[in-house]
Coordinates of N, CA and C in Angstrom, one line a residue:
X1 N 24.6 -5.4 1.8 CA 23.7 -4.5 0.9 C 22.3 -4.6 0.8
X2 N 21.8 -5.8 1.4 CA 20.9 -5.8 1.2 C 19.7 -5.5 2.9
X3 N 20.5 -4.8 3.6 CA 20.2 -4.5 4.9 C 18.6 -4.0 5.0
X4 N 18.1 -3.2 4.1 CA 16.9 -2.7 4.3 C 15.5 -3.6 3.6
X5 N 16.1 -4.8 2.5 CA 15.3 -5.7 2.9 C 15.3 -7.0 3.7
X6 N 16.5 -7.0 4.6 CA 16.2 -7.5 5.3 C 15.5 -7.2 6.4
X7 N 15.7 -6.1 6.8 CA 14.7 -5.2 7.8 C 13.0 -5.4 7.8
X8 N 13.0 -4.8 6.4 CA 11.5 -4.7 6.1 C 10.9 -7.0 6.5
X9 N 11.5 -7.4 5.7 CA 11.4 -8.5 5.9 C 11.0 -9.3 7.1
X10 N 11.9 -8.5 8.7 CA 11.9 -8.9 9.7 C 10.5 -8.2 10.2
X11 N 10.1 -7.4 10.1 CA 9.1 -6.6 10.3 C 7.7 -7.5 9.3
X12 N 8.1 -7.7 8.5 CA 6.8 -8.6 8.5 C 6.6 -10.2 9.2
X13 N 7.6 -10.5 9.0 CA 7.7 -11.2 10.7 C 7.7 -11.3 11.4
X14 N 7.0 -10.1 12.1 CA 6.4 -10.2 13.5 C 8.1 -9.7 14.5
X15 N 9.3 -9.4 13.8 CA 9.9 -10.1 15.1 C 10.7 -8.4 15.5
X16 N 9.1 -8.0 15.9 CA 9.6 -6.8 17.1 C 10.9 -6.5 17.6
X17 N 11.0 -7.7 18.2 CA 12.4 -7.2 19.8 C 13.4 -7.0 19.4
X18 N 13.7 -7.9 17.9 CA 15.2 -7.2 17.3 C 15.1 -6.0 16.7
X19 N 13.6 -5.4 16.0 CA 13.8 -4.3 14.9 C 13.8 -2.8 16.5
X20 N 13.4 -3.4 17.4 CA 13.8 -2.2 18.5 C 14.8 -2.1 19.0
X21 N 15.6 -3.1 18.9 CA 17.4 -3.2 19.2 C 18.1 -2.6 18.2
X22 N 17.0 -2.7 17.1 CA 18.2 -2.0 16.0 C 17.6 -0.6 15.7
X23 N 16.4 -0.3 16.1 CA 16.3 1.0 16.5 C 17.3 2.2 17.7
X24 N 17.5 1.2 18.2 CA 18.2 1.9 19.8 C 19.4 1.8 19.5
X25 N 20.3 1.2 18.7 CA 21.2 1.4 18.0 C 21.7 2.3 16.7
X26 N 20.8 3.0 15.9 CA 20.7 4.1 15.4 C 20.6 5.3 16.0
X27 N 21.6 5.9 15.1 CA 22.6 7.1 15.7 C 21.2 8.2 14.9
X28 N 21.4 9.4 15.3 CA 20.6 10.6 14.3 C 21.2 10.9 12.9
X29 N 20.5 10.8 11.8 CA 20.4 10.4 10.4 C 21.2 9.4 9.8
X30 N 21.0 8.3 10.9 CA 21.5 6.5 10.2 C 20.2 6.4 9.1
X31 N 20.3 5.8 8.0 CA 19.7 5.7 7.2 C 19.2 4.5 7.4
X32 N 19.3 3.5 8.0 CA 18.5 2.0 8.7 C 16.7 2.4 9.8
X33 N 16.9 3.7 9.9 CA 16.1 4.0 11.1 C 14.6 4.0 10.7
X34 N 14.7 4.5 8.8 CA 13.8 4.4 8.1 C 12.9 3.1 8.2
X35 N 13.7 2.5 7.7 CA 13.4 0.6 7.4 C 13.0 0.5 8.8
X36 N 13.7 0.6 9.6 CA 13.2 -0.2 10.8 C 11.6 0.0 11.6
X37 N 11.7 2.0 11.4 CA 10.2 2.3 11.9 C 9.3 1.4 11.3
X38 N 9.1 1.4 9.9 CA 8.3 0.5 8.9 C 8.4 -0.7 9.1
X39 N 9.1 -1.5 9.3 CA 9.2 -2.6 9.9 C 8.2 -2.6 11.5
X40 N 8.3 -1.4 12.3 CA 7.5 -1.7 13.8 C 6.3 -1.5 13.4
X41 N 6.1 -0.6 12.2 CA 4.8 -0.2 11.9 C 4.0 -1.5 11.4
X42 N 4.6 -2.5 10.8 CA 3.8 -3.6 10.6 C 3.8 -4.2 11.6
X43 N 4.7 -4.7 12.7 CA 4.5 -5.2 13.7 C 3.5 -4.3 15.1
X44 N 2.8 -3.6 13.9 CA 1.9 -2.8 14.9 C 1.8 -1.8 16.1
X45 N 3.1 -1.4 16.1 CA 3.5 0.3 16.3 C 2.7 1.2 16.5
X46 N 1.5 1.4 17.0 CA 0.8 2.7 16.7 C 1.2 4.0 16.7
X47 N 2.5 4.2 17.5 CA 3.0 6.1 17.5 C 3.0 6.1 16.3
X48 N 4.3 5.1 15.6 CA 4.9 5.3 14.5 C 4.1 4.9 12.8
X49 N 2.8 4.5 13.5 CA 1.8 4.5 12.5 C 1.3 5.6 12.3
X50 N 0.8 6.7 13.4 CA 0.1 7.6 13.1 C 0.9 8.9 12.4
X51 N 2.2 8.6 13.0 CA 3.4 9.0 12.6 C 3.3 9.1 11.1
X52 N 3.5 8.1 10.4 CA 3.5 7.7 8.8 C 2.3 8.5 8.0
X53 N 0.9 7.7 9.1 CA 0.1 8.2 8.0 C -0.2 9.8 8.1
X54 N 0.3 10.7 9.3 CA 0.3 12.3 9.1 C 1.1 12.6 7.5
X55 N 2.4 11.9 7.4 CA 3.4 12.0 6.8 C 2.5 12.0 5.3
X56 N 1.5 10.9 5.3 CA 1.5 10.3 3.9 C 0.4 10.7 3.6
X57 N -0.7 11.9 4.4 CA -2.1 12.4 4.5 C -1.5 13.9 3.3
X58 N -0.3 14.0 3.6 CA 0.3 15.5 3.9 C 0.9 15.6 1.3
X59 N 0.8 14.4 1.1 CA 1.1 14.0 -0.1 C 0.0 14.2 -0.9
X60 N 0.0 14.7 -2.4 CA -0.4 14.9 -3.6 C -0.9 13.7 -3.9
X61 N -2.0 13.2 -4.4 CA -2.2 12.0 -5.1 C -1.7 11.9 -6.6
X62 N -0.9 11.1 -7.0 CA -0.5 11.6 -8.2 C 0.9 10.5 -8.5
X63 N 1.1 10.6 -9.3 CA 2.4 9.1 -9.9 C 3.6 9.1 -8.9
X64 N 4.1 9.7 -8.2 CA 5.0 10.1 -7.3 C 4.0 8.7 -6.0
X65 N 3.1 9.6 -5.6 CA 2.7 8.6 -4.4 C 1.8 7.5 -4.7
X66 N 1.8 6.9 -5.6 CA 1.7 5.6 -6.1 C 2.3 4.9 -6.5
X67 N 3.5 5.1 -6.9 CA 4.8 4.1 -7.1 C 5.5 4.6 -5.6
X68 N 5.8 5.2 -5.3 CA 6.7 5.7 -4.3 C 6.6 5.7 -2.7
X69 N 4.9 6.4 -2.1 CA 4.7 6.0 -0.9 C 3.1 4.5 -0.8
X70 N 3.0 5.0 -2.3 CA 1.6 3.8 -1.7 C 1.8 2.1 -1.2
X71 N 3.3 1.9 -2.1 CA 3.4 0.8 -1.7 C 4.1 0.4 -0.4
X72 N 4.5 1.2 0.0 CA 4.9 1.3 1.9 C 3.4 1.4 2.5
X73 N 2.4 2.1 2.0 CA 1.0 2.0 3.4 C 0.5 0.1 2.9
X74 N 0.8 -0.4 1.7 CA 0.6 -1.6 1.2 C 1.8 -2.5 1.9
X75 N 2.4 -1.9 2.6 CA 3.4 -3.1 3.5 C 3.6 -3.1 4.6
X76 N 2.9 -2.3 5.3 CA 2.5 -2.1 7.0 C 2.0 -2.5 7.1
X77 N 0.4 -3.1 6.1 CA -0.7 -4.1 6.3 C -1.7 -3.6 7.9
X78 N -1.6 -2.6 8.2 CA -2.4 -2.0 8.6 C -4.1 -1.1 8.8
X79 N -4.6 -2.0 9.5 CA -6.1 -1.1 8.7 C -6.2 0.6 8.3
X80 N -5.5 1.2 9.0 CA -5.8 2.3 8.4 C -5.0 3.1 7.4
X81 N -3.9 2.6 6.9 CA -3.1 2.4 5.9 C -4.0 2.1 4.6
X82 N -4.2 0.9 4.6 CA -4.8 0.1 3.5 C -6.1 1.0 3.6
X83 N -7.1 1.4 4.3 CA -8.3 2.1 4.8 C -8.2 3.7 3.9
X84 N -7.0 3.9 4.1 CA -6.7 5.9 3.2 C -6.3 5.2 1.8
X85 N -5.2 3.9 1.9 CA -5.6 3.5 0.0 C -6.8 3.4 -0.4
X86 N -8.4 2.8 0.2 CA -9.1 2.7 -0.4 C -10.1 4.5 -0.2
X87 N -9.8 4.9 0.3 CA -10.2 6.3 0.2 C -9.6 6.7 -1.0
X88 N -8.6 6.8 -1.5 CA -8.0 7.2 -2.4 C -8.7 6.4 -3.7
X89 N -8.8 5.5 -3.9 CA -9.6 4.6 -5.1 C -10.9 5.2 -5.6
X90 N -11.3 5.8 -4.1 CA -13.2 6.6 -4.1 C -12.8 7.9 -4.7
X91 N -11.9 8.6 -5.0 CA -11.5 9.6 -5.3 C -11.7 9.8 -7.4
X92 N -12.5 11.4 -7.8 CA -12.7 10.5 -9.0 C -11.5 12.1 -9.7
X93 N -10.4 11.5 -10.0 CA -9.1 11.8 -10.0 C -8.6 12.1 -11.4
X94 N -7.7 12.2 -11.7 CA -7.2 12.5 -13.4 C -5.5 13.0 -12.9
X95 N -5.0 12.1 -11.9 CA -3.5 13.0 -11.7 C -2.5 11.7 -12.2
X96 N -2.8 10.8 -12.1 CA -1.8 10.0 -12.9 C -1.4 10.0 -14.4
X97 N -0.3 9.6 -15.2 CA -0.3 9.6 -15.8 C -1.0 8.0 -16.8
X98 N -0.5 8.3 -18.1 CA -1.3 7.1 -18.8 C 0.0 6.2 -19.1
X99 N 0.2 4.7 -18.9 CA 0.6 4.0 -18.7 C 1.5 3.4 -20.4
X100 N 0.6 3.6 -21.0 CA 0.7 3.2 -22.3 C 1.4 4.7 -23.3
X101 N 1.9 4.6 -24.3 CA 3.0 5.3 -25.2 C 2.0 6.0 -26.4
X102 N 0.4 5.4 -26.4 CA -0.2 5.9 -27.5 C -1.1 7.3 -27.2
X103 N -1.4 7.5 -25.8 CA -1.8 8.6 -25.6 C -1.3 9.4 -24.1
X104 N -1.3 10.7 -24.0 CA -0.9 11.6 -23.0 C -1.7 11.9 -22.0
X105 N -2.5 11.5 -22.5 CA -4.2 12.1 -21.4 C -3.9 11.1 -20.3
X106 N -4.2 12.2 -18.9 CA -4.2 11.3 -17.8 C -5.2 10.7 -17.8
X107 N -5.0 9.8 -16.5 CA -6.1 8.9 -16.0 C -6.2 8.6 -14.1
X108 N -6.7 7.8 -14.2 CA -7.4 8.2 -12.5 C -5.8 7.4 -11.7
X109 N -5.9 7.4 -10.5 CA -4.1 7.1 -9.9 C -5.5 5.9 -9.0
X110 N -6.6 5.6 -9.0 CA -7.2 4.3 -8.7 C -6.9 3.6 -9.1
X111 N -6.6 3.1 -10.7 CA -6.5 2.0 -11.5 C -5.1 1.0 -10.9
X112 N -4.0 2.4 -10.5 CA -3.0 1.1 -9.9 C -3.3 1.2 -8.9
X113 N -3.7 2.3 -7.3 CA -4.0 1.7 -6.3 C -4.7 0.4 -6.1
X114 N -6.0 0.0 -7.0 CA -6.7 -1.7 -6.8 C -6.1 -1.9 -7.1
X115 N -4.6 -2.2 -7.9 CA -4.0 -3.1 -8.6 C -2.7 -3.5 -7.0
X116 N -2.0 -2.5 -6.2 CA -1.7 -2.7 -5.0 C -2.2 -2.9 -4.0
X117 N -3.2 -2.9 -3.8 CA -4.1 -3.2 -2.9 C -4.7 -4.9 -3.0
X118 N -5.3 -4.8 -4.3 CA -5.6 -6.5 -4.2 C -5.4 -7.7 -3.8
X119 N -3.7 -7.9 -4.0 CA -3.1 -8.9 -3.5 C -3.5 -9.0 -1.9
X120 N -3.5 -7.9 -1.4 CA -3.4 -7.5 0.2 C -4.8 -7.7 1.4
X121 N -5.8 -7.4 0.4 CA -7.0 -7.8 0.9 C -7.7 -9.0 0.4
X122 N -7.9 -10.2 1.4 CA -8.9 -11.3 1.7 C -10.1 -10.7 0.8
X123 N -10.6 -11.2 -0.1 CA -11.8 -11.5 -0.7 C -12.0 -10.1 -1.0
X124 N -10.9 -9.7 -1.6 CA -11.4 -8.7 -2.8 C -12.0 -8.7 -3.9
X125 N -13.4 -8.2 -4.7 CA -14.3 -8.3 -5.9 C -13.4 -9.0 -6.5
X126 N -12.4 -8.1 -7.3 CA -11.4 -8.3 -8.4 C -10.5 -9.3 -8.4
X127 N -10.9 -10.7 -8.6 CA -9.2 -11.7 -8.6 C -8.1 -10.8 -9.1
X128 N -6.6 -11.6 -8.2 CA -5.2 -11.1 -8.9 C -4.6 -12.2 -8.9
X129 N -4.0 -12.6 -9.9 CA -3.1 -12.9 -10.6 C -1.5 -13.0 -10.6
X130 N -1.7 -14.0 -9.1 CA 0.0 -14.2 -8.9 C 1.3 -14.3 -10.0
X131 N 0.8 -15.1 -11.0 CA 1.7 -15.2 -11.7 C 1.5 -14.4 -12.9
X132 N 0.9 -13.1 -13.1 CA 1.3 -12.1 -13.9 C 1.4 -11.1 -13.5
X133 N 0.7 -10.7 -11.6 CA 1.0 -9.7 -10.7 C 0.3 -8.8 -11.4
X134 N -0.9 -8.8 -12.0 CA -2.1 -8.2 -12.3 C -3.7 -8.5 -11.7
X135 N -4.5 -7.3 -11.9 CA -5.8 -8.1 -11.8 C -6.6 -8.5 -12.9
X136 N -7.1 -9.6 -12.4 CA -7.6 -11.3 -13.3 C -8.8 -10.8 -14.6
X137 N -8.7 -9.1 -15.2 CA -9.5 -8.8 -15.8 C -9.5 -8.1 -16.9
X138 N -10.6 -8.1 -18.0 CA -10.6 -7.7 -19.4 C -10.5 -6.5 -19.4
X139 N -11.6 -5.7 -18.2 CA -12.0 -4.3 -18.1 C -11.9 -3.7 -17.6
X140 N -10.6 -2.8 -17.2 CA -10.5 -2.2 -16.2 C -10.9 -1.2 -15.4
X141 N -12.2 -0.5 -16.2 CA -12.9 0.7 -16.3 C -14.4 -0.1 -15.7
X142 N -14.3 -1.4 -15.8 CA -15.9 -2.2 -15.0 C -15.6 -2.5 -13.6
X143 N -13.9 -3.1 -13.9 CA -13.4 -3.3 -12.4 C -13.1 -2.2 -11.6
X144 N -12.9 -1.2 -11.8 CA -12.7 0.1 -10.9 C -14.2 0.3 -10.3
X145 N -15.3 0.0 -10.8 CA -16.8 0.5 -10.8 C -17.2 -0.9 -9.6
X146 N -16.4 -1.8 -10.5 CA -16.7 -3.1 -9.1 C -16.8 -2.9 -7.8
X147 N -15.3 -2.7 -7.8 CA -14.4 -1.8 -6.9 C -14.6 -1.0 -5.6
X148 N -15.1 0.5 -6.5 CA -15.6 1.7 -6.1 C -17.1 1.2 -5.1
X149 N -17.7 -0.1 -5.7 CA -19.1 -0.5 -5.6 C -18.9 -1.2 -4.2
X150 N -17.6 -2.3 -4.5 CA -17.8 -3.0 -3.1 C -17.2 -1.9 -1.7
X151 N -16.2 -1.0 -2.0 CA -15.5 -0.6 -1.0 C -16.6 0.5 -0.1
X152 N -17.5 1.2 -0.8 CA -18.7 1.8 -0.5 C -20.0 1.0 -0.1
X153 N -19.8 -0.4 -0.3 CA -21.3 -1.2 1.3 C -20.0 -1.7 2.0
X154 N -18.8 -1.7 2.1 CA -18.0 -2.9 3.2 C -17.9 -1.8 4.6
X155 N -18.3 -3.0 5.6 CA -18.6 -2.0 7.2 C -17.2 -2.9 7.8
X156 N -17.2 -2.2 8.5 CA -15.5 -2.8 9.6 C -14.7 -3.0 8.9
X157 N -13.7 -3.5 9.7 CA -12.2 -4.0 8.9 C -12.2 -4.5 8.2
X158 N -11.2 -4.7 7.3 CA -10.9 -5.4 5.7 C -10.3 -6.8 6.5
X159 N -10.1 -8.7 6.2 CA -9.4 -8.6 6.4 C -7.9 -9.0 5.8
X160 N -6.6 -8.6 6.4 CA -5.4 -8.5 5.3 C -4.8 -9.3 5.5
X161 N -3.9 -9.6 4.2 CA -3.2 -11.3 4.4 C -2.1 -10.5 4.9
X162 N -1.7 -11.2 5.9 CA -0.3 -11.0 6.3 C 1.0 -12.3 6.1
X163 N 0.0 -13.1 5.5 CA 1.1 -14.3 5.0 C 1.9 -14.1 3.9
X164 N 1.7 -12.8 3.4 CA 2.7 -13.0 2.1 C 3.7 -10.8 2.7
X165 N 4.4 -11.5 1.9 CA 5.4 -9.8 2.0 C 4.7 -8.9 1.6

């Protein structure tokens, strides 16, 4: 019942050869293939990463992207995927719905994206609280400004945490 989670865990543990063996056994339409391919991307498969990024770049930035597709990009822990999410954080969009029920005003998807990338980027400018699974900040607007400033000043690849799932 938990085959997808096992496959993704194998990818995070860099078990490339077993994943390739599973993929070789998948027939057309096998629902395991997508998870195996994600696991292989996490292991560093560049052609599959290019295919994934092509598909992700076609998706609009909105709630569906943030909740369904951005976690996939975080999972694979590849510089290209994380850099794309950081590029999206820099956008001045208002495409995501507000999580609070008090208002229906749309807000920037960047708030949720920075919450997704914070735990996987070493030296992220806003601390991540693993107990609450939230950014450790009382002011999200100021935090977003700091994160955008940090992104604009970064040179080279980001140090990604691969010691966590």
